[in-house]
Coordinates of C-alpha atoms and ligand atoms in Angstrom, one line a residue:
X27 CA -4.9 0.2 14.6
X28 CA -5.8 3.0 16.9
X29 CA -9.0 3.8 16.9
X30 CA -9.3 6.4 14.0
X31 CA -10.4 10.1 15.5
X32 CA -12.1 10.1 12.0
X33 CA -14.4 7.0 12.5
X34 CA -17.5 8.9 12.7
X35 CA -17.6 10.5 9.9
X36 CA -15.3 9.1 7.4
X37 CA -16.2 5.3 7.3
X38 CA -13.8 3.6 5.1
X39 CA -12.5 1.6 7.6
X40 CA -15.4 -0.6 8.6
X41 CA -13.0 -3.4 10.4
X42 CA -10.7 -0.8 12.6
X43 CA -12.1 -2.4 15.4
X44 CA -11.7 -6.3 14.9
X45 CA -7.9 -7.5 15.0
X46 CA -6.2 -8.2 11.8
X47 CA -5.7 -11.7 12.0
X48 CA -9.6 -11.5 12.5
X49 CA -10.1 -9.4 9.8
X50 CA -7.9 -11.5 7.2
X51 CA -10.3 -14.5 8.5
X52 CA -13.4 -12.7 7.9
X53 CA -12.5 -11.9 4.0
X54 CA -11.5 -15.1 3.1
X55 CA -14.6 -16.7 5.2
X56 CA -16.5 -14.3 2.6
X57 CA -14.9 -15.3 -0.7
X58 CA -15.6 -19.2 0.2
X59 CA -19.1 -18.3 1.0
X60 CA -19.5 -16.5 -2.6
X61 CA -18.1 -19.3 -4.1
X62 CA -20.4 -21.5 -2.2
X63 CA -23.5 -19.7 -2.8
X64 CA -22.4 -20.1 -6.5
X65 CA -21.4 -23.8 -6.4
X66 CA -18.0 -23.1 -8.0
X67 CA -15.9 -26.3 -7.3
X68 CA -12.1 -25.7 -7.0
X69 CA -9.1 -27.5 -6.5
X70 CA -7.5 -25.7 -3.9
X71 CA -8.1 -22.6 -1.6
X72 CA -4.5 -21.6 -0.9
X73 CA -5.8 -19.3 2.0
X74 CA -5.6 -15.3 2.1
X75 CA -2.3 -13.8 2.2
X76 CA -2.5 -10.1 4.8
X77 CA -0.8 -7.0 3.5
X78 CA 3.3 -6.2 4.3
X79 CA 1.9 -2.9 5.1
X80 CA -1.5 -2.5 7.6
X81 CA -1.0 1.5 7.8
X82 CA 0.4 3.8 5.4
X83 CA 0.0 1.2 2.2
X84 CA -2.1 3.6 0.5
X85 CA -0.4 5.6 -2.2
X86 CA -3.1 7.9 -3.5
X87 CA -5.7 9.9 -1.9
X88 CA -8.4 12.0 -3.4
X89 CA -9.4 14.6 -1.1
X90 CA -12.6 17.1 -1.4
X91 CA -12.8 20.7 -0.4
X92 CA -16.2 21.6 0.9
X93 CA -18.1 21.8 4.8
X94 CA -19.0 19.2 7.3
X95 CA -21.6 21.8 8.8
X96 CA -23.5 23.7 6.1
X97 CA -22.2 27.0 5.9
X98 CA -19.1 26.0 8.2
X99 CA -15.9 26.7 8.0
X100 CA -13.9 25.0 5.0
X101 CA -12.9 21.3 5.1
X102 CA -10.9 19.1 2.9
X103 CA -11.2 15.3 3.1
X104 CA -13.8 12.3 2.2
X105 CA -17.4 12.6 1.8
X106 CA -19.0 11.9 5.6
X107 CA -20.7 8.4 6.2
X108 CA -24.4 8.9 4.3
X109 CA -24.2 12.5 3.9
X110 CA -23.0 12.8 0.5
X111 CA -23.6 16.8 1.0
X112 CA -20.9 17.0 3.9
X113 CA -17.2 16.8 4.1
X114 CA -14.7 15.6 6.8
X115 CA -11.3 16.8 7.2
X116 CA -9.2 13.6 7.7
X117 CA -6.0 15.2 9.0
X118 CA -4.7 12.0 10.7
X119 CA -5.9 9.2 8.1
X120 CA -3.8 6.2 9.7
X121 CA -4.2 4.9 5.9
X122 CA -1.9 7.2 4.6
X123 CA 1.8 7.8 4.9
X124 CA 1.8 11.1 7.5
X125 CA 3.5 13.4 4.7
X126 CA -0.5 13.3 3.3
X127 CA -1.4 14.8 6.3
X128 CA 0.9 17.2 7.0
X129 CA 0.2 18.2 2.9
X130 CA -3.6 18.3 3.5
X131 CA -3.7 20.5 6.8
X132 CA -0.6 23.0 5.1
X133 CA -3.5 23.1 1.7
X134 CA -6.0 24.1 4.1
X135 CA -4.7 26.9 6.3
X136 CA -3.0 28.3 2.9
X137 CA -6.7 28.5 0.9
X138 CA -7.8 30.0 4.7
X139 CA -5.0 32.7 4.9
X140 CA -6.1 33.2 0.9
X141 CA -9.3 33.5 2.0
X142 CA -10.4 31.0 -0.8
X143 CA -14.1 29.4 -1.1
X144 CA -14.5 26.1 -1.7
X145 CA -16.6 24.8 -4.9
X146 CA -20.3 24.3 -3.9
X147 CA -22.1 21.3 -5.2
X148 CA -25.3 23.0 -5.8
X149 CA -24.8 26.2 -6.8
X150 CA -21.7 25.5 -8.8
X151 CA -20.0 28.9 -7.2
X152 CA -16.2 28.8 -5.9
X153 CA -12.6 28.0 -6.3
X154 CA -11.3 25.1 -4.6
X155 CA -12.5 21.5 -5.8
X156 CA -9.8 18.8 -4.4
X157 CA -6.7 18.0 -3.9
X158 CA -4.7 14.5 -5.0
X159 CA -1.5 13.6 -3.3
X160 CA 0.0 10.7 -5.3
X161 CA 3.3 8.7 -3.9
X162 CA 6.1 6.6 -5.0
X163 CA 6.3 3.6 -3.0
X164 CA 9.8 2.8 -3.6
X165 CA 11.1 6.2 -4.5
X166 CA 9.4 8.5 -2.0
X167 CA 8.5 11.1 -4.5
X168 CA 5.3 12.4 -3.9
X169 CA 3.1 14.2 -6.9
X170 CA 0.4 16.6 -5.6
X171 CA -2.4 18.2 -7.6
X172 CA -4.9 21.0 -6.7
X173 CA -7.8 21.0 -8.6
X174 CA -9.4 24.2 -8.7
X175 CA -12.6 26.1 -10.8
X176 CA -11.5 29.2 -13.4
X177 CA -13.5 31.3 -11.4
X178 CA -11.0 32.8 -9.6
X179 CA -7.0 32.9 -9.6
X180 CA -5.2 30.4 -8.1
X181 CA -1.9 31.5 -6.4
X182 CA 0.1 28.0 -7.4
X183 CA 3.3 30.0 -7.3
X184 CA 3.0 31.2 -3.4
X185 CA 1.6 27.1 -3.2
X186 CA 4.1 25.2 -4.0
X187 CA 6.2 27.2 -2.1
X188 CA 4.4 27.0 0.9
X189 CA 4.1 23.2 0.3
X190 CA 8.0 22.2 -0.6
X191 CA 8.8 24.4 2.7
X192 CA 7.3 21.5 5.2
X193 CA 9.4 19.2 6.9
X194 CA 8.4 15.7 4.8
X195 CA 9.9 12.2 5.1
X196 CA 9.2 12.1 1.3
X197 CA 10.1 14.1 -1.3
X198 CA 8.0 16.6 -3.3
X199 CA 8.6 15.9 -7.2
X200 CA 6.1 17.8 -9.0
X201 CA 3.4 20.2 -7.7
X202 CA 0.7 20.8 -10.5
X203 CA -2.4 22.8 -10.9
X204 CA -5.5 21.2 -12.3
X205 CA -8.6 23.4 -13.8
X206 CA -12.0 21.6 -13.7
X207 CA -15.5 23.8 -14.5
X208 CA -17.7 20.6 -15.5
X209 CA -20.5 20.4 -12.4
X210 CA -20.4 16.5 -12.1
X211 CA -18.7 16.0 -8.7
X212 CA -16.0 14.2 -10.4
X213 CA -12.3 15.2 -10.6
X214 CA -11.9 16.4 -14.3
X215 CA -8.9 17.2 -16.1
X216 CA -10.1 19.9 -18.4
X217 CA -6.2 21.9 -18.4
X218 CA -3.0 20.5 -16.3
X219 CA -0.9 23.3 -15.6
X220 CA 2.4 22.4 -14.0
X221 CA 3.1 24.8 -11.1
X222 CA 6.4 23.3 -10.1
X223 CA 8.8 20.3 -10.9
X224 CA 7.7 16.9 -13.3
X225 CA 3.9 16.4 -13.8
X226 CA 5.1 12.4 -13.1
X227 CA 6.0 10.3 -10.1
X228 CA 8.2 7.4 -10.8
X229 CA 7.5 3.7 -8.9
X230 CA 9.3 0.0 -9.4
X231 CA 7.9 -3.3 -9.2
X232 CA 9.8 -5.7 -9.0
X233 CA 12.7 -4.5 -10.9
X234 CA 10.9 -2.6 -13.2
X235 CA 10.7 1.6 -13.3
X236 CA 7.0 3.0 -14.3
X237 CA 6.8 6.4 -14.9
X238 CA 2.7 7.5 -13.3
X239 CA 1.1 11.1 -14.5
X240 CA -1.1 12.9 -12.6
X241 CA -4.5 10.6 -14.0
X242 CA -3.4 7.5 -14.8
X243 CA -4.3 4.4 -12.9
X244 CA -2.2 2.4 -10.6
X245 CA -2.3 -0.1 -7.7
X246 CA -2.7 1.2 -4.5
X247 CA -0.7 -0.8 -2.6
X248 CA 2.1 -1.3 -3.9
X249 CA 3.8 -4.1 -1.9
X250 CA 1.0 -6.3 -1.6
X251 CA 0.5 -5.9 -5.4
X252 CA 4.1 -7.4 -5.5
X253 CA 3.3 -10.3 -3.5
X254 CA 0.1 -10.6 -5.6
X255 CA 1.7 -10.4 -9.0
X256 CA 4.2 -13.1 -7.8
X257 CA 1.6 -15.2 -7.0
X258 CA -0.3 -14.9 -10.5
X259 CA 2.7 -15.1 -12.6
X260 CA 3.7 -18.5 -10.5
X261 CA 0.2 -19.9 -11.8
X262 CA 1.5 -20.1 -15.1
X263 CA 3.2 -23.2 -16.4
X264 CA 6.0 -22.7 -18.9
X265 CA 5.5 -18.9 -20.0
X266 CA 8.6 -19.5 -22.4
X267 CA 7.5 -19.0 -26.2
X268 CA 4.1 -18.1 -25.5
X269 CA 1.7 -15.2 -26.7
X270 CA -0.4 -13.5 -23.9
X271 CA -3.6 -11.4 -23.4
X272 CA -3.6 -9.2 -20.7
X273 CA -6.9 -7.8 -20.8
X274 CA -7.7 -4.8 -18.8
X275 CA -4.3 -4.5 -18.3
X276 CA -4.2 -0.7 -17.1
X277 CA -0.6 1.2 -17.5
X278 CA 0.5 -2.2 -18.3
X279 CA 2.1 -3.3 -15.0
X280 CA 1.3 -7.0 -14.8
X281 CA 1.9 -7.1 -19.2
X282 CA 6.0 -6.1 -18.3
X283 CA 6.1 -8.4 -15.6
X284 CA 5.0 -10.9 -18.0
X285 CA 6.8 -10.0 -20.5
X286 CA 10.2 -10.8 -18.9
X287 CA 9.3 -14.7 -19.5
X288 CA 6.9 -14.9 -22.7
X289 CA 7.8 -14.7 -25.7
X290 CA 5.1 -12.0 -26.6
X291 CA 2.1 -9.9 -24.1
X292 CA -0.6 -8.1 -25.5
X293 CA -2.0 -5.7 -23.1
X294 CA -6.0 -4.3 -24.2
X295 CA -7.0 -1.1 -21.9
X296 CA -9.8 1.1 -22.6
X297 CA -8.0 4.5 -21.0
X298 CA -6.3 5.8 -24.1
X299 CA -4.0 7.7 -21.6
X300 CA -2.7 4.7 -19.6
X301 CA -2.4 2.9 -22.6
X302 CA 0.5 5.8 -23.5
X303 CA 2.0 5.7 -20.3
X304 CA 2.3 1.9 -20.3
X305 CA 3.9 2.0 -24.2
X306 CA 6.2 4.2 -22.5
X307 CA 6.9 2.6 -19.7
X308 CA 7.9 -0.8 -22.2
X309 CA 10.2 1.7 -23.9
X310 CA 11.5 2.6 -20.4
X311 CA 12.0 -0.9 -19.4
X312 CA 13.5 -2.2 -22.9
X313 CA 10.8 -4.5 -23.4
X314 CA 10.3 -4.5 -27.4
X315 CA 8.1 -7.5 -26.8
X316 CA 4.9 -5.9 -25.9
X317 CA 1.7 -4.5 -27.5
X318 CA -0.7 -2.1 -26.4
X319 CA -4.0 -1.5 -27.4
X320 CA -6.7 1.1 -26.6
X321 CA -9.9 -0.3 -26.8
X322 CA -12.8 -1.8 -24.8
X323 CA -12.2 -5.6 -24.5
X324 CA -15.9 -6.4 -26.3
X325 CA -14.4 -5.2 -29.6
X326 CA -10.5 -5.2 -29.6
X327 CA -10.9 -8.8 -29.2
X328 CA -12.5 -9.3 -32.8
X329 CA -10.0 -7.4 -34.5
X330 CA -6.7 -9.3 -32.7
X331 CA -5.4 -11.9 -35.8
X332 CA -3.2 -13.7 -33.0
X333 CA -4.2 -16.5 -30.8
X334 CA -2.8 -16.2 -27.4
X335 CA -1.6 -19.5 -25.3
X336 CA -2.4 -17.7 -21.7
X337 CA -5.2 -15.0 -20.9
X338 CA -4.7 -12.6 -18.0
X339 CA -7.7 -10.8 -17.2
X340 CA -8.1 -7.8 -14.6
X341 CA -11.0 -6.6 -14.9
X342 CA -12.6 -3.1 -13.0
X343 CA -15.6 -4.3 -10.6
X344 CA -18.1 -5.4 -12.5
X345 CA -15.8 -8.0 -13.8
X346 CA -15.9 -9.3 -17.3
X347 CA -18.7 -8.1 -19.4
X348 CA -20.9 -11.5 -20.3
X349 CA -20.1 -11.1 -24.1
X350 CA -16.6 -9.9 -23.5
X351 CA -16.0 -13.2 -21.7
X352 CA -17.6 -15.6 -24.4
X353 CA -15.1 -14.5 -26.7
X354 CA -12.6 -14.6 -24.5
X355 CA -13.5 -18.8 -23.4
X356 CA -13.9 -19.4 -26.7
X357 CA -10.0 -18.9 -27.8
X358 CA -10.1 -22.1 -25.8
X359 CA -7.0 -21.9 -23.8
X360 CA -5.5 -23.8 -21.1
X361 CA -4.6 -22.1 -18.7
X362 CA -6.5 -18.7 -17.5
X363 CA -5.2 -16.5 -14.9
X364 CA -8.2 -14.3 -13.2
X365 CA -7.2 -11.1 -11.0
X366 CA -10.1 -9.8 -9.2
X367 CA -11.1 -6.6 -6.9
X368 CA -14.8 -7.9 -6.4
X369 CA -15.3 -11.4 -5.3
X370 CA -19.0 -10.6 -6.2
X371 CA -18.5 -10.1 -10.0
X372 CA -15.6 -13.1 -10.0
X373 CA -18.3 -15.5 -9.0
X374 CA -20.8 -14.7 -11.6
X375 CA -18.2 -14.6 -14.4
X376 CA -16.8 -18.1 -12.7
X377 CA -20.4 -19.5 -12.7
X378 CA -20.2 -19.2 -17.0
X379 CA -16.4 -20.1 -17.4
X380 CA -17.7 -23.3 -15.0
X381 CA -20.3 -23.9 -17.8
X382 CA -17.8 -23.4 -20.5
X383 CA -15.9 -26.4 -19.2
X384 CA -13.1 -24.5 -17.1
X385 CA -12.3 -25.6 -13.8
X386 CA -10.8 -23.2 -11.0
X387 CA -7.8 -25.1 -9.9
X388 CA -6.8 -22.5 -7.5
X389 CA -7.5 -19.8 -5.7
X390 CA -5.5 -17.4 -3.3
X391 CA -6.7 -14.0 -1.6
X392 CA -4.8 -10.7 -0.8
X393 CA -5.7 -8.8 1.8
X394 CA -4.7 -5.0 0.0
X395 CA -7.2 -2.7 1.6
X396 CA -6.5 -3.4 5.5
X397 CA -9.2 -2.2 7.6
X398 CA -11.3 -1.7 4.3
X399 CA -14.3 -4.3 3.3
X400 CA -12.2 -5.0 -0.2
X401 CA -9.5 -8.0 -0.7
X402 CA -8.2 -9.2 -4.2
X403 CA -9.0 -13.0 -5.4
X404 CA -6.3 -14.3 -7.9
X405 CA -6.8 -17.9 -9.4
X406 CA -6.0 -20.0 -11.8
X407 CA -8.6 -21.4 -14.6
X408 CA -7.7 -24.6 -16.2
X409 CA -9.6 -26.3 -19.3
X410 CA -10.9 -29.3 -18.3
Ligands
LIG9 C1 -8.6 -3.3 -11.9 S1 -7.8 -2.3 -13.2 C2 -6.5 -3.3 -13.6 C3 -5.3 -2.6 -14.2 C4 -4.0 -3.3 -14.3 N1 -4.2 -4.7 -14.6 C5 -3.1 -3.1 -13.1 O1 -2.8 -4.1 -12.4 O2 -2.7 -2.0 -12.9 C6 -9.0 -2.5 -14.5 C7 -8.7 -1.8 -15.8 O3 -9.7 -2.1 -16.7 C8 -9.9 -1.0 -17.6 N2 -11.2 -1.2 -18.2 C9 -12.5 -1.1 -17.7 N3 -13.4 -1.5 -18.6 C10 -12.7 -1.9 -19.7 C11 -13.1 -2.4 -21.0 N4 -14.4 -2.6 -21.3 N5 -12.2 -2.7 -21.9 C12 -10.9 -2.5 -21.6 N6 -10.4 -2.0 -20.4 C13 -11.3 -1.7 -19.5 C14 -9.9 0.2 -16.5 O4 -9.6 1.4 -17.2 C15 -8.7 -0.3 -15.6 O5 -7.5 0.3 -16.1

C-alpha cells in the first residue's frame, strides 16, 4: 500500500506500513496468543487465510460532514485519530473502490456551491449530517444516501443529478435522501425519502442474489466473506437431513448458503429490518426451507420447540452473551460452527464451551480488514 496521504489523521489503517505477508503473520500470531492466554486446547490451527482483495474490498463507507479545524472550512470523512470533535476529509481512501472518492469530493463541492452548513455536534445547528455510499460487489451498483437535518431544504433533485453526471466505473442504482433530527452522533433513519432510482443494491454470494436497503447489515468484504463461508460450511459433516440454528444470522446470508444442503436453517436476528430483508431474500432465492426470527438470541431460544443437529453462531463483538450460550451448549450438539469478528470475545465464550465439554477441533483465520487491526476466527466445536 502506498503510504495513505490520510494517515495522520484518519487512523484506520494501523498496519499500512508493515508488508502484508507481515501483517497476515502478526494477526494470526495474535489469535494463538489469545488462545494461549486462555489455555484453549485445539486440534488444529489451519493458519490465516489473506484477503482476494488488499485495496478497494470495502463495500460501505460511512462518511461525516463537519471541520478538521474549528470553524474551518466544511469536511466530509472519518472522525480524526483522538479528536472525536474533528473531521478529516478522506478523498483518496485506498480502502475504497475510487468511485467513493470521486462521490465524496462531487458531495462536497455541491453542499459548497449550495453554500450548506454542516450539522454541529454541540449546538445541534445545520443541515448536512453524512453521507453513505454502499456497493455491490459483484454487480457494481452503487447505493448512496445523504443524510441530512429538517432544518433546512435539501436540494436532492439538483443532487442526484450532479452525482449520476460523473464519470464512474460503477453504476449509480439509487440515490436517496435520509432525514435525521435526533442529537446522538449516530446515523438515524427517522424518514427515507428516495431522491432517485431503487432505495436497494443487489449482491451474489456464491450463487445466490441478496437484495441490501439502505440500513441493513452486510459483510464488508465480500470476497473474503466467500472464502470464509466456504470454509465454515466445509466444517460441517453431513448437512443432509439436518435442522440448523444460525444464530445472529443478520439478513440471513450464511442461513441460504446453508440451506442449499440441510434439510431445514433457522436463522434468529435481533434487527427486525434485516430479518425482512433476509425472508425476502429466501423468497428471492426459492429457498422455502428457511425460518426467520426477530428476536434477541437470550429469549428466542426458549420459545424454539425444534432441536437443531448443527448451531451456527455469528455473533456482534461482544460475542455470545454468557446465558445466551448456556442455552445454546445445552442442546448438546455435536458439532458447533463459531464465526467470530473479535478473537477477544471468542476466547472467553471458548473458555465456557471448553468447560461444557466441547473441544475446538479447528480453527482457521481470515484476514478481511487488510491494513486494519480486525481478522475473522471461524472454527469448528466438537462434543467431546
Ligand atoms: C457479525 S453480525 C453477523 C451477521 C450475519 N451472520 C452475516 O454474516 O451477515 C452479528 C449480528 O448479530 C445481531 N445481534 C446482535 N445481538 C443480538 C442478539 N442478542 N440476538 C440476536 N441477534 C443479535 C446483529 O444485529 C448482527 O446482525
Amino acid at each position: 500500500m502506498e503510504i495513505c496521504k490520510h494517515n495522520e489523521g484518519c487512523g484506520g489503517c494501523i498496519y499500512q506500513e508493515i508488508p502484508y505477508q507481515d501483517q497476515i503473520i502478526l494477526k494470526g500470531k495474535e489469535i494463538l496468543r489469545l488462545l494461549d492466554e486462555k489455555k484453549i486446547s485445539y486440534e488444529k490451527y489451519l493458519g490465516i487465510e489473506g484477503s482476494p482483495k488488499r485495496y478497494a474490498y470495502r463495500n460501505k463507507m460511512e462518511y461525516t460532514f463537519g471541520d478538521e479545524i474549528k470553524n474551518g472550512e466544511m469536511t466530509l470523512g472519518m472522525h480524526k485519530k483522538g479528536r472525536f470533535m474533528s473531521i478529516v476529509t478522506v478523498d483518496e481512501c485506498q480502502l475504497v473502490d475510487s468511485d467513493f472518492n470521486e462521490i465524496l469530493k462531487a458531495t462536497l463541492e455541491f453542499c459548497n456551491e449550495k453554500g450548506y452548513s454542516y450539522y454541529h455536534k454541540k449546538t445541534h445547528l445545520g443541515l448536512m449530517r453524512n453521507l453513505i455510499i454502499r456497493k455491490g460487489e459483484h454487480t457494481s451498483e452503487l447505493l448512496i444516501n445523504v443524510v441530512t437535518s429538517s432544518q433546512l431544504p435539501f436540494d436532492g433533485g439538483d443532487y442526484a443529478d450532479k452525482i449520476r453526471a460523473l464519470p464512474l466505473n460503477n453504476r449509480i442504482v439509487g440515490v436517496l435522501h435520509t432525514v435525521n433530527d435526533k442529537v446522538a452522533d449516530f446515523v438515524y433513519c427517522e424518514k427515507l425519502f428516495p431522491i432517485w432510482g431503487r432505495d436497494y443494491y443487489m449482491e451474489e454470494i456464491m450463487t445466490l442474489k441478496f437484495k441490501v436497503s439502505a440500513f441493513s447489515f452486510f459483510q464488508t468484504n465480500i470476497l473474503a466473506v466467500e472464502k470464509l463461508y466456504t470454509e465454515a460450511l466445509s466444517l460441517i459433516k453431513d448437512l443432509d437431513g439436518k435442522t440448523v440454528f444460525d444464530l445472529y444470522c443478520g439478513t440471513g446470508t450464511i442461513t441460504q448458503t446453508l440451506a442449499l444442503r440441510a434439510k431445514k436453517v433457522i436463522g434468529v436476528e435481533i434487527v427486525e429490518e434485516a430479518v425482512e430483508a433476509a425472508r425476502e431474500n429466501a423468497r428471492i432465492n426459492g429457498l422455502d426451507n428457511c425460518e426467520f426470527i426477530a428476536g434477541d438470541v437470550l429469549e428466542v431460544l426458549d420459545r424454539l420447540e425444534e432441536k437443531p443437529d448443527v448451531i451456527v453462531l455469528d455473533p456482534p463483538r461482544v460475542g455470545v452473551h454468557p446465558k445466551a450460550l448456556e442455552k445454546i451448549l445445552n442442546y448438546g450438539v455435536n458439532q458447533i460452527i463459531y464465526i467470530s469478528c473479535n478473537p477477544k470475545s471468542l476466547v472467553e465464550n471458548l473458555s465456557f464451551a471448553q468447560y461444557y465439554g466441547y473441544k475446538v477441533i479447528s480453527i482457521k483465520a481470515f484476514d478481511n480488514f487488510p491494513y486494519t487491526k480486525h481478522t475473522e476466527v471461524v472454527l469448528l466445536l466438537q462434543r467431546l
